[in-house]
Tab-separated table of C-alpha atoms in Angstrom:
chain	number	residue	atom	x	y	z
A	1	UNK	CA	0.000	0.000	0.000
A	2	UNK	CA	1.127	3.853	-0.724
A	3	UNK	CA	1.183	4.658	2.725
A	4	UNK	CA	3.420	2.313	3.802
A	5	UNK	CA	5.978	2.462	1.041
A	6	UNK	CA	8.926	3.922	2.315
A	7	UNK	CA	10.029	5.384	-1.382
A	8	UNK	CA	6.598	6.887	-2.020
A	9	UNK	CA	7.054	10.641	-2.658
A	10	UNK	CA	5.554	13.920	-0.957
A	11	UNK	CA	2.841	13.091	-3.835
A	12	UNK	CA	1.246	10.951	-2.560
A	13	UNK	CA	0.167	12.959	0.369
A	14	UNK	CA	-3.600	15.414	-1.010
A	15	UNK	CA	-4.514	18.761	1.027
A	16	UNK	CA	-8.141	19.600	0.470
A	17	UNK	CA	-9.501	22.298	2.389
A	18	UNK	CA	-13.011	23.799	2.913
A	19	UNK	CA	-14.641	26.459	2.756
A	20	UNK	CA	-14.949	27.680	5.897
A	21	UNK	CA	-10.470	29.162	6.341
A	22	UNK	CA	-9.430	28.840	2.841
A	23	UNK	CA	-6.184	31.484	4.605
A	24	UNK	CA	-5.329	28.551	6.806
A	25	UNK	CA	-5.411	25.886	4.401
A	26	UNK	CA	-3.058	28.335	2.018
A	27	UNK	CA	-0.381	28.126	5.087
A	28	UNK	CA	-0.622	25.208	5.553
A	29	UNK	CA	-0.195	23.593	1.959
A	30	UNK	CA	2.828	25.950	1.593
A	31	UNK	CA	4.501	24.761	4.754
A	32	UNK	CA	4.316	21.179	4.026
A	33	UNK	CA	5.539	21.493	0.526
A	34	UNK	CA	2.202	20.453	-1.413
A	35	UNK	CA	-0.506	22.542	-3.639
A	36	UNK	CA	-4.039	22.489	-2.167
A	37	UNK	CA	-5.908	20.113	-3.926
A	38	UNK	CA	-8.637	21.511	-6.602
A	39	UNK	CA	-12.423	21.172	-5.219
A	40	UNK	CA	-15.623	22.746	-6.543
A	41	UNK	CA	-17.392	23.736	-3.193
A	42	UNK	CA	-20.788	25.826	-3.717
A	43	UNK	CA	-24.629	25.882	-3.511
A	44	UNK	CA	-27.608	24.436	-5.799
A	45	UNK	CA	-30.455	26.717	-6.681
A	46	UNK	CA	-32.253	24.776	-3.491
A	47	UNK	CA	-29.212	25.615	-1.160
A	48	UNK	CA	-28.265	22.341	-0.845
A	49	UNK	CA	-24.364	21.738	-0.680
A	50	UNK	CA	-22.444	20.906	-3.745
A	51	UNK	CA	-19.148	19.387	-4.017
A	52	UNK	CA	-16.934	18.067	-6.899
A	53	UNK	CA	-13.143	16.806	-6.070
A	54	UNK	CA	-10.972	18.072	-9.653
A	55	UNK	CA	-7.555	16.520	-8.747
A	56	UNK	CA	-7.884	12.483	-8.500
A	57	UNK	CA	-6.886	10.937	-5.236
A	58	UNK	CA	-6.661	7.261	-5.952
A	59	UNK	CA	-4.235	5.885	-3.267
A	60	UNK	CA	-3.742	9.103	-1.984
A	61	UNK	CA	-3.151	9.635	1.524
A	62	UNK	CA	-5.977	12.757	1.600
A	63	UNK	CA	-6.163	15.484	4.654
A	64	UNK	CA	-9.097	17.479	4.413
A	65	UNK	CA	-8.763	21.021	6.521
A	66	UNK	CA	-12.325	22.265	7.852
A	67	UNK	CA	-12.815	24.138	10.936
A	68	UNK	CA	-16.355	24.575	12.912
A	69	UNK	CA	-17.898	27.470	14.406
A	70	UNK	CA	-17.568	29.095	11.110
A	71	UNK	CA	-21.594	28.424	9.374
A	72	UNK	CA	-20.832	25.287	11.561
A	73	UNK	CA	-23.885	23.359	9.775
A	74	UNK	CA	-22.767	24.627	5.811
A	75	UNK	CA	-19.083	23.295	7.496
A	76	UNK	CA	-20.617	19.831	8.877
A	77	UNK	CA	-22.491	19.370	5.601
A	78	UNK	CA	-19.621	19.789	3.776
A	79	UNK	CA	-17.282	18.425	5.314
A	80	UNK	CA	-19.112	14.861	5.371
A	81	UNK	CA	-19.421	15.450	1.341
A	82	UNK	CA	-16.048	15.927	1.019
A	83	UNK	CA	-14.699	12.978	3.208
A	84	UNK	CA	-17.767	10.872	1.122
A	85	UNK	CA	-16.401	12.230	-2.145
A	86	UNK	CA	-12.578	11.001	-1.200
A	87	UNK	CA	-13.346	7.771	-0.090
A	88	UNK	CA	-15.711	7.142	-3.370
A	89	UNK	CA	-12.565	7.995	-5.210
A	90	UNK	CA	-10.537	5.093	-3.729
A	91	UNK	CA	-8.727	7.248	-1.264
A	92	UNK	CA	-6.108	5.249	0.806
A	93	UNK	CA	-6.827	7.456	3.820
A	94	UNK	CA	-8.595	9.890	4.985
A	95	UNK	CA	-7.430	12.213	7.788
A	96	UNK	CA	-9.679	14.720	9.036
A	97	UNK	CA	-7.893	18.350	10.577
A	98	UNK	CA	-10.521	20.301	12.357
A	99	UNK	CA	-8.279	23.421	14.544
A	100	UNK	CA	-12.057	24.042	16.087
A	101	UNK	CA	-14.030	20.659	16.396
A	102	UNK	CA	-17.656	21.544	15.514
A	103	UNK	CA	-19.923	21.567	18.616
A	104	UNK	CA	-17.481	20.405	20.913
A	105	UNK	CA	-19.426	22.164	23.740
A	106	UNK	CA	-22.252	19.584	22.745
A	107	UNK	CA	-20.159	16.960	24.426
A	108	UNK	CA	-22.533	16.158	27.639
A	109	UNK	CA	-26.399	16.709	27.698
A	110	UNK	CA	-27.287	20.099	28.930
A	111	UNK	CA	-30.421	19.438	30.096
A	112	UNK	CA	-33.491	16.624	30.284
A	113	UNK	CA	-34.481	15.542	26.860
A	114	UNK	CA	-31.363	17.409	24.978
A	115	UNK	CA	-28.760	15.401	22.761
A	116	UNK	CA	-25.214	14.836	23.038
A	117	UNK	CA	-24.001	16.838	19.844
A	118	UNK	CA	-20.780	15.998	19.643
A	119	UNK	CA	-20.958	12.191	19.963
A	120	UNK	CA	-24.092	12.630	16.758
A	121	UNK	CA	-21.191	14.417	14.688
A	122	UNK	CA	-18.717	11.699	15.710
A	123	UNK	CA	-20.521	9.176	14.397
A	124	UNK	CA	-21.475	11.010	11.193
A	125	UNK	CA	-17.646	11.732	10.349
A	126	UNK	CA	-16.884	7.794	10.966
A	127	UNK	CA	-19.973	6.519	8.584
A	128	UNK	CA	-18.860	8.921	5.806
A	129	UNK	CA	-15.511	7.755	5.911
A	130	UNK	CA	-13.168	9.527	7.720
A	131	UNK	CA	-9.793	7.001	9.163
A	132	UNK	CA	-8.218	9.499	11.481
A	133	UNK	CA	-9.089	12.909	12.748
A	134	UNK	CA	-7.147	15.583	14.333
A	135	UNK	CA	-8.295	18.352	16.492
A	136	UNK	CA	-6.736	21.652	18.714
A	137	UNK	CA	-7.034	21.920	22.075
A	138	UNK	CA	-10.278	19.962	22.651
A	139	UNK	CA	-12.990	21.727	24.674
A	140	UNK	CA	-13.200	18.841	27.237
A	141	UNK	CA	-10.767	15.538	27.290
A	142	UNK	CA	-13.811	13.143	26.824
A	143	UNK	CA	-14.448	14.405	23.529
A	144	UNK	CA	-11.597	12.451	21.728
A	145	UNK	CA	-13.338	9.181	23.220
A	146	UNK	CA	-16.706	9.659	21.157
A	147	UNK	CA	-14.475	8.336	18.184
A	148	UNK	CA	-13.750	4.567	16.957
A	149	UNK	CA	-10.652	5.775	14.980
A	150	UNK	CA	-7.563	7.321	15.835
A	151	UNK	CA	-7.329	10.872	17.584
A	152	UNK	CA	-4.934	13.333	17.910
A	153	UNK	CA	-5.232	16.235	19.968
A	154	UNK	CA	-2.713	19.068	19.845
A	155	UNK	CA	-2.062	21.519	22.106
A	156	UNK	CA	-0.906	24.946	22.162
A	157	UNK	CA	0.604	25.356	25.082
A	158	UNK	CA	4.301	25.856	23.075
A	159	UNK	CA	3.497	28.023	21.405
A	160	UNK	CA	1.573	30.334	24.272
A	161	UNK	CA	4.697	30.003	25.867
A	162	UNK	CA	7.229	31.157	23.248
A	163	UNK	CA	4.984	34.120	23.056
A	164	UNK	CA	4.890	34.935	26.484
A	165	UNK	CA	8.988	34.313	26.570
A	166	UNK	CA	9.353	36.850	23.826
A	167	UNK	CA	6.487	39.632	24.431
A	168	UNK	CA	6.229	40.003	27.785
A	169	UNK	CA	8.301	41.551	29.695
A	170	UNK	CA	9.314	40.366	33.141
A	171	UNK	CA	7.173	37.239	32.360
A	172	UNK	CA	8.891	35.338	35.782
A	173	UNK	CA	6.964	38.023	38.267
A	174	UNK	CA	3.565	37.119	36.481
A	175	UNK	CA	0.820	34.312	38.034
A	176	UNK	CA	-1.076	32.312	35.616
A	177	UNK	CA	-5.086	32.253	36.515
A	178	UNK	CA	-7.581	30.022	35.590
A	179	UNK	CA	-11.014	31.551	34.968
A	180	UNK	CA	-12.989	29.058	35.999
A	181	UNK	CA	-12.594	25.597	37.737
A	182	UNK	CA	-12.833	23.822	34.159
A	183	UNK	CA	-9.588	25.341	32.799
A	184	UNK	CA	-7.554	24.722	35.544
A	185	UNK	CA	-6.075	21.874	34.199
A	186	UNK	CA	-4.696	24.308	31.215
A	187	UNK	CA	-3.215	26.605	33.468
A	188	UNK	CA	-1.617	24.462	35.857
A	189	UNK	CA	-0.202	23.311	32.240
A	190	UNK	CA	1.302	26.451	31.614
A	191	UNK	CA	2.208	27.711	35.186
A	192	UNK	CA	4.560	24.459	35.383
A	193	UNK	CA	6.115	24.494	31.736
A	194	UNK	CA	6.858	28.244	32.716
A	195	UNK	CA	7.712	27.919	36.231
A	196	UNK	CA	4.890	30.378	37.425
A	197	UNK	CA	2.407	30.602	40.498
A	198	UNK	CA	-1.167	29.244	39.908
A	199	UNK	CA	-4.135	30.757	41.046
A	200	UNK	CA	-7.590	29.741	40.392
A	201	UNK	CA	-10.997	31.284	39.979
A	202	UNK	CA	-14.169	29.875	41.486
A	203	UNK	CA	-17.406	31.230	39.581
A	204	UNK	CA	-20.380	29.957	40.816
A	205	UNK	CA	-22.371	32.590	39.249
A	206	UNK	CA	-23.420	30.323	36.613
A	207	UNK	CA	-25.212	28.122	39.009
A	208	UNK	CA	-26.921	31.031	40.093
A	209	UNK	CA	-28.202	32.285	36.519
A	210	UNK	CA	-29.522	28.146	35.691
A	211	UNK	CA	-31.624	28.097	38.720
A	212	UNK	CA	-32.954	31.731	38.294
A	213	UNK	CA	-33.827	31.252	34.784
A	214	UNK	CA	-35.482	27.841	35.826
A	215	UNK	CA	-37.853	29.740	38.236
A	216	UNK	CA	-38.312	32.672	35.854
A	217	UNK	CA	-39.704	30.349	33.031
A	218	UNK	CA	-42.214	28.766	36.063
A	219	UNK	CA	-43.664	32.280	37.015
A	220	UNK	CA	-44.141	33.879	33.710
A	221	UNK	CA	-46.977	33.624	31.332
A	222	UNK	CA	-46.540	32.643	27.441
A	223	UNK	CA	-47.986	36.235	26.031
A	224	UNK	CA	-45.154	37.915	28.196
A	225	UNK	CA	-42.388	35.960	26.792
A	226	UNK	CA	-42.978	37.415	22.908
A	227	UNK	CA	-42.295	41.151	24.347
A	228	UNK	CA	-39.058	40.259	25.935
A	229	UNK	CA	-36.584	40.849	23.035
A	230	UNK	CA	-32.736	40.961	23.905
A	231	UNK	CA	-31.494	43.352	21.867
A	232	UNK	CA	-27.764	42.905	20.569
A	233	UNK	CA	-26.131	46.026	22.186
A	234	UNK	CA	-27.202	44.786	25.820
A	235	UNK	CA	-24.114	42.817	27.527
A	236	UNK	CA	-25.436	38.793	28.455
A	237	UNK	CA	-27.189	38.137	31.776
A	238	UNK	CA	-24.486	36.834	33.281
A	239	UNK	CA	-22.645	39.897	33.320
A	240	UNK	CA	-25.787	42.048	34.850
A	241	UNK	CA	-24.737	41.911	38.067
A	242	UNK	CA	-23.272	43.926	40.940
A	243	UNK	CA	-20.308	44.587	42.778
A	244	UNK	CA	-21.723	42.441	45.241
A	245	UNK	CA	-22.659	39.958	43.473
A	246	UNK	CA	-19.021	39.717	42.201
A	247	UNK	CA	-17.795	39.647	46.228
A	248	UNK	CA	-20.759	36.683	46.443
A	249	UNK	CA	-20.341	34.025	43.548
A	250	UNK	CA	-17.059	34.993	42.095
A	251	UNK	CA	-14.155	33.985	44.681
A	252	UNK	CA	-10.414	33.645	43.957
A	253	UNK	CA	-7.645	30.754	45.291
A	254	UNK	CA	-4.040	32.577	45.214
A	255	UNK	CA	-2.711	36.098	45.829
A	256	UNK	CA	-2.856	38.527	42.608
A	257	UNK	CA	-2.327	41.703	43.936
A	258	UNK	CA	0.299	43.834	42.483
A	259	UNK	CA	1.110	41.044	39.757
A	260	UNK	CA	0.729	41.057	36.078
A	261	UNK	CA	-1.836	37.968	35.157
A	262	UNK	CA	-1.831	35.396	32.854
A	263	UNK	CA	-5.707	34.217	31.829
A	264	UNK	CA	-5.574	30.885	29.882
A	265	UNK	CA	-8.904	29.419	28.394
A	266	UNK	CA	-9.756	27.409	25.636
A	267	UNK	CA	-11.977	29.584	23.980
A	268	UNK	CA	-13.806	32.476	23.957
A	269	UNK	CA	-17.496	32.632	22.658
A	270	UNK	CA	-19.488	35.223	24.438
A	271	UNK	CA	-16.595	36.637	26.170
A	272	UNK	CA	-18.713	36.601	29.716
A	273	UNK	CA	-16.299	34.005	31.675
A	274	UNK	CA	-13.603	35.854	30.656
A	275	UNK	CA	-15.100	39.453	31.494
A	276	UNK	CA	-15.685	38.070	35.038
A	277	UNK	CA	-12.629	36.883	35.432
A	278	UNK	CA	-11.096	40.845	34.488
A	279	UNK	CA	-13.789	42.141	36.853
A	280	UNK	CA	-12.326	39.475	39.522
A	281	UNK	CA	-8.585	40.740	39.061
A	282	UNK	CA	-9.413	43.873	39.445
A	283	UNK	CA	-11.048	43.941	42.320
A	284	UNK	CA	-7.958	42.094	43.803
A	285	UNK	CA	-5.760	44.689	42.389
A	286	UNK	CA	-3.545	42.763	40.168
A	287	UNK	CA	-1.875	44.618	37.281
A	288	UNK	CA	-2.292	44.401	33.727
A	289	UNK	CA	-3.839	40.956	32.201
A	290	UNK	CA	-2.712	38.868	29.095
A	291	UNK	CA	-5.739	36.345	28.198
A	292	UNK	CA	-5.005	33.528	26.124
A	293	UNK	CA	-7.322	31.332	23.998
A	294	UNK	CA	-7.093	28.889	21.276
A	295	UNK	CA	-10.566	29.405	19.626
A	296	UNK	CA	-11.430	33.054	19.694
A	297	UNK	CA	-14.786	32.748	18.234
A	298	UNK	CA	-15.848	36.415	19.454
A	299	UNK	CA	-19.805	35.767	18.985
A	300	UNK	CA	-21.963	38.480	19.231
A	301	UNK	CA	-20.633	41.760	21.626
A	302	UNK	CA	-18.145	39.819	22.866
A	303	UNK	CA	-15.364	42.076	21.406
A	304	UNK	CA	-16.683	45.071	22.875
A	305	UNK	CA	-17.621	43.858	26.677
A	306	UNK	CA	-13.708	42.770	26.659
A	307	UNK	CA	-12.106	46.084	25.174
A	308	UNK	CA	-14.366	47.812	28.169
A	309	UNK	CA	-12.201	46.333	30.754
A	310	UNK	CA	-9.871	49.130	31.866
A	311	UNK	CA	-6.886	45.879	32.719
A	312	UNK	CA	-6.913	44.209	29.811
A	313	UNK	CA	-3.525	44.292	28.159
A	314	UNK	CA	-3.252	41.766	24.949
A	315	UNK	CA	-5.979	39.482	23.968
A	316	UNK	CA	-3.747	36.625	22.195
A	317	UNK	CA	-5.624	33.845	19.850
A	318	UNK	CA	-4.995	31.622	17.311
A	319	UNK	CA	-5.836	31.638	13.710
A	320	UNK	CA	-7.643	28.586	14.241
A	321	UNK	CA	-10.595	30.321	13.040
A	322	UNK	CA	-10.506	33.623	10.667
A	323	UNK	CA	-9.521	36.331	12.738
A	324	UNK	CA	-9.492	39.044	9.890
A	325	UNK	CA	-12.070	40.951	11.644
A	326	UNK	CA	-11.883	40.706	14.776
A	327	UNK	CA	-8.372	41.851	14.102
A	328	UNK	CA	-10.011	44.961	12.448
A	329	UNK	CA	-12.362	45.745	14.993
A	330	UNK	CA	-10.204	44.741	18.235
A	331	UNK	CA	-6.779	46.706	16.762
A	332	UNK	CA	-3.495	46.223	18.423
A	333	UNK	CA	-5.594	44.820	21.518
A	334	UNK	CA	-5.447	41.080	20.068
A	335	UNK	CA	-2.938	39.336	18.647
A	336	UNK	CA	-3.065	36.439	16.881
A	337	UNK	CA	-0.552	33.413	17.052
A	338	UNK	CA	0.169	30.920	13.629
A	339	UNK	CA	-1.003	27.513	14.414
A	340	UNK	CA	0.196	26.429	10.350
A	341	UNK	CA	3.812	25.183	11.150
A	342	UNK	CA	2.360	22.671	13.888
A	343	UNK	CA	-0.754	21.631	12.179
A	344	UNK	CA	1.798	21.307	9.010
A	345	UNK	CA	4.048	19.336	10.859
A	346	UNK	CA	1.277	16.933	11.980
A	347	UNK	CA	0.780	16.203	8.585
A	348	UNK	CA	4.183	15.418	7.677
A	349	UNK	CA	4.747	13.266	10.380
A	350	UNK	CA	1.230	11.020	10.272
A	351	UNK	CA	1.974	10.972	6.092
A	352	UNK	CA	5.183	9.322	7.258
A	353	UNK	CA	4.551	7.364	10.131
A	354	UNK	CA	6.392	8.949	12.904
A	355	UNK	CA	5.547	9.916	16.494
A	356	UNK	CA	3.248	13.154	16.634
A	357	UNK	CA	3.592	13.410	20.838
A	358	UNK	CA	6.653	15.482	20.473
A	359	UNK	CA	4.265	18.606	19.302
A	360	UNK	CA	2.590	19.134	22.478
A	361	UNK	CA	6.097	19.504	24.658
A	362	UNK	CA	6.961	22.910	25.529
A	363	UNK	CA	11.255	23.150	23.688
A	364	UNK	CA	13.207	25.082	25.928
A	365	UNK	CA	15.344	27.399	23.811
A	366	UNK	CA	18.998	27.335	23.836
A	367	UNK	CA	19.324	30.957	25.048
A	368	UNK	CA	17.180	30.807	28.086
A	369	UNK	CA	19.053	26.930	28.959
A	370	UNK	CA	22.071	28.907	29.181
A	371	UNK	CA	21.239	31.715	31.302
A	372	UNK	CA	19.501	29.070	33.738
A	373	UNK	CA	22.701	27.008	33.490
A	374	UNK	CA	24.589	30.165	34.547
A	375	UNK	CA	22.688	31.188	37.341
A	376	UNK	CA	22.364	27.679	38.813
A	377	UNK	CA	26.248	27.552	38.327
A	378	UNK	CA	26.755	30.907	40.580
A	379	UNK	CA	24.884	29.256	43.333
A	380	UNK	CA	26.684	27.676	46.112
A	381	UNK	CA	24.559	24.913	46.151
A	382	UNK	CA	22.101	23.305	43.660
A	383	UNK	CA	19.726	21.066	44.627
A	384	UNK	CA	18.813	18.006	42.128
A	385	UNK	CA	15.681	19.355	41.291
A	386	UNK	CA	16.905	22.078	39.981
A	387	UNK	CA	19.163	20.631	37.826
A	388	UNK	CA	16.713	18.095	36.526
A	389	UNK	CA	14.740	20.749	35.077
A	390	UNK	CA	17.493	22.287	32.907
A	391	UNK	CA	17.702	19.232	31.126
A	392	UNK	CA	14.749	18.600	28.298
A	393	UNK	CA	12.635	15.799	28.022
A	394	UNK	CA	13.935	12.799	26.184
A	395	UNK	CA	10.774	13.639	22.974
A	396	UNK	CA	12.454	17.003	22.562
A	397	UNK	CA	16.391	15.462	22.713
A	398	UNK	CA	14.560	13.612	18.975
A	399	UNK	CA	14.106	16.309	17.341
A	400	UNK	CA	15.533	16.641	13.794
A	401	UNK	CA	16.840	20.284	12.563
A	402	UNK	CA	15.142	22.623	11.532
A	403	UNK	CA	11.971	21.887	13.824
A	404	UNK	CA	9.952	25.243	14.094
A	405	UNK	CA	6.594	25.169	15.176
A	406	UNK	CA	5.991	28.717	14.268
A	407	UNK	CA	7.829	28.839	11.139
A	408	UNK	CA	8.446	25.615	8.348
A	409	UNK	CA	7.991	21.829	8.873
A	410	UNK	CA	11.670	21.214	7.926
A	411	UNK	CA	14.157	23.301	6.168
């Protein structure tokens, strides 16, 4: 078979992409050394989906780039038709790459009588034909178990940490918060591949709304719910609420006052878990904040209830979704990190059968192993644990040159 020959060449190896970040798919193509493979993607005059595949991929080795919360039904829709389409075609294999797994918040049911979304689009992907499927930074860990095939999940914790290396300045006096007790897993992430203090916050305001809006719905009549309209300008109703409300339901594990804070998240929809968590900061009196999220999906006001926060400081992202606009609308407020040299990578290593785990270790630089080397060296004494972290794992000792994760998949 192709994709075990070890002589096959780089073309055997397809990049499709969708419709939903054509920009991504671009990088990405260019990075592992392949054109993006020709596909007709439109509309009928009913608005059904049409899709036509113009390069063949006959014992191909096919990865097909589509990420959700972009029309996230058009995406499903056509996503399925293009996986269907490649495996029709006598495909070898079919990888899926989704940066932003489509309703990955659907991954428990919400409420009585409510479905589990993302275990529905699990199965879909796996009848259609998909063999492998990749996905960023998943919104919860159970999520790659809805799947019978092979999943990898990436994570961006690297590359969050080269850019808080290199942009912030006197990164080792900043703590790294959690904004709620979901993400605190992330953080603590972070906080130990950076060597930083960990503090958590503990919203319980959520709770709060659920049960309010439970016994709302109970006391109101039908004819008064059709003159209740929300309008678009008003902030959510989870961020009507008082300072002592905040003191109440929002409470805080660790000491932030006077220090710069590091927010990590995995995305950020309506921007109201994040906004809390400002609002919490603040009235601890820590300095400025950096938030960091891989999705930033920005639905709705979101971009303007964060830019109102007097302590916000950089909003940093990644490209995982089309960030165009918000970059227009935000300014120099958000930045917006390249996820195309890992996802790239990725592909070059699963096309060729080697180990993937090494792309979720954090690679010390050389520069910043020396100057721990000489400080540890001035010491009088240095205990073993010290020393033990100046040395890097044994996955990152493997890597071949000219490994960037920001830049190229090889040289």
């Amino acid at each position: 078979m192709a994709r075990f020959n070890k002589t096959s060449s780089r073309s055997t190896m397809r990049i499709i992409g969708g419709s939903s970040h054509p920009e991504l798919t671009e990088l990405i193509a260019k990075k592992v050394g392949v054109k993006p493979g020709q596909v007709i993607l439109g509309k009928f005059a009913n608005n059904e989906t049409k899709v036509q595949l113009k390069d063949q991929v006959r014992c191909q080795d096919v990865y097909i780039i589509q990420t959700g919360a972009v029309s996230s039904n058009d995406a499903i829709m056509e996503l399925l038709l293009l996986i269907n389409s490649c495996k029709l075609a006598s495909a070898e294999s079919i990888t899926v790459v989704t940066p932003y797994f489509p309703y990955s918040k659907g991954d428990q049911k919400s409420s009585l009588r409510s479905p589990i979304t993302a275990k529905l689009v699990a199965n879909m992907l796996k009848r259609a034909g998909a063999n492998h499927l990749m996905m960023l930074d998943p919104h919860s860990p159970q999520l790659e178990g809805f799947f019978d095939h092979p999943v990898d999940c990436l994570k961006v914790e690297p590359l969050f940490c080269r850019w808080i290396k290199q942009n912030i300045p006197n990164w080792r006096d900043c703590i790294v918060v959690s904004p709620d007790e979901g993400g605190a897993k992330r953080s603590v992430m972070i906080a130990n591949s950076l060597g930083l203090e960990f503090a958590m916050i503990h919203n319980r305001h959520k709770k709060s709304l659920k049960k309010k809006s439970i016994v709302s719905l109970m006391t109101r009549d039908i004819d008064d719910l059709s003159d209740e309209i929300v309008q678009v300008h008003q902030p959510p109703e989870e961020l009507q609420l008082t300072h002592k409300m905040v003191d109440k339901f929002l409470k805080i594990s660790g000491d932030v006052s006077g220090l710069n804070c590091i927010v990590v998240d995995d995305m950020i929809d309506s921007g109201s878990t994040i906004r809390l968590a400002l609002e919490v900061l603040n009235s601890h009196g820590s300095g400025h904040v950096y938030v960091f999220a891989t999705h930033g999906i920005f639905s709705g006001p979101c971009a303007q209830i964060l830019l109102e926060s007097p302590n916000l400081e950089k909003l940093v992202v990644t490209n995982s979704l089309p960030q165009a606009r918000n970059q227009t609308s935000m300014g120099s407020k958000l930045e917006v990190v390249d996820i195309s040299g890992m996802v790239s990578e990725f592909i070059r290593r699963s096309h060729y059968n080697e180990s993937v785990s090494v792309l979720s270790h954090y690679i010390m630089e050389k520069g910043s192993q020396k100057q721990g080397a000489r400080q540890v060296s001035a010491e009088a004494e240095t205990p073993e644990e010290d020393m033990e972290q100046l040395t890097l794992d044994p996955p990152t000792q493997r890597l071949r040159k000219g490994f960037r994760l920001e830049s190229v998949c090889w040289d």
